[in-house]
């Protein structure tokens, strides 16, 4: 009975962490895309400064860059996997035996 209770608590913590991560990803997405959609939907022959347009496009691209940072912040296994890829450790023999979890 104790084991089942422990597993249930672990599953709930894992689900809570996943929900928190998803919440952060969605919040960052909304913050990055909101200016773009506000301008796109309200555009009725409005001319914007080039710098404003560039900044809005930068925010859209920034969203894609922030997702791996968010996942690395919340999940240690993701950090380890990225490290294996960036350092080209995955190309070495026996790299399939690397433990990232």
Coordinates of C-alpha atoms in Angstrom, one line a residue, residues 8-61:
X8 CA 0.8 8.3 -6.9
X9 CA 2.6 11.2 -5.3
X10 CA 5.5 10.9 -7.8
X11 CA 3.0 10.9 -10.7
X12 CA 1.2 13.9 -9.3
X13 CA 4.5 15.9 -8.9
X14 CA 5.5 14.9 -12.5
X15 CA 2.1 16.1 -13.8
X16 CA 2.3 19.3 -11.9
X17 CA 5.8 20.0 -13.2
X18 CA 4.6 19.3 -16.8
X19 CA 1.6 21.6 -16.3
X20 CA 3.8 24.3 -14.9
X21 CA 6.2 24.0 -17.9
X22 CA 3.4 24.1 -20.3
X23 CA 2.0 27.2 -18.6
X24 CA 5.3 29.0 -18.9
X25 CA 5.7 28.0 -22.6
X26 CA 2.1 29.2 -23.4
X27 CA 2.7 32.5 -21.5
X28 CA 5.9 33.2 -23.3
X29 CA 4.2 32.4 -26.6
X30 CA 1.4 34.8 -25.9
X31 CA 3.8 37.6 -24.9
X32 CA 5.9 37.1 -28.0
X33 CA 3.1 36.8 -30.5
X34 CA 0.5 39.2 -29.0
X35 CA 2.1 42.4 -30.5
X36 CA 2.3 40.7 -33.9
X37 CA -1.3 39.6 -33.9
X38 CA -2.5 43.0 -32.5
X39 CA -0.8 44.8 -35.3
X40 CA -1.9 42.3 -38.0
X41 CA -5.5 42.3 -37.0
X42 CA -5.8 46.0 -36.5
X43 CA -3.9 47.0 -39.6
X44 CA -6.0 49.3 -41.7
X45 CA -3.5 51.2 -43.8
X46 CA -1.3 52.0 -40.8
X47 CA 2.3 52.7 -41.5
X48 CA 4.7 51.6 -38.8
X49 CA 8.2 52.7 -38.2
X50 CA 10.7 50.2 -39.6
X51 CA 12.2 49.7 -36.1
X52 CA 8.8 48.8 -34.6
X53 CA 8.2 46.3 -37.3
X54 CA 11.7 44.8 -36.8
X55 CA 11.1 44.6 -33.0
X56 CA 7.8 42.8 -33.5
X57 CA 9.4 40.3 -35.9
X58 CA 12.3 39.9 -33.4
X59 CA 9.7 38.9 -30.7
X60 CA 8.2 36.3 -32.9
X61 CA 11.7 34.7 -33.6

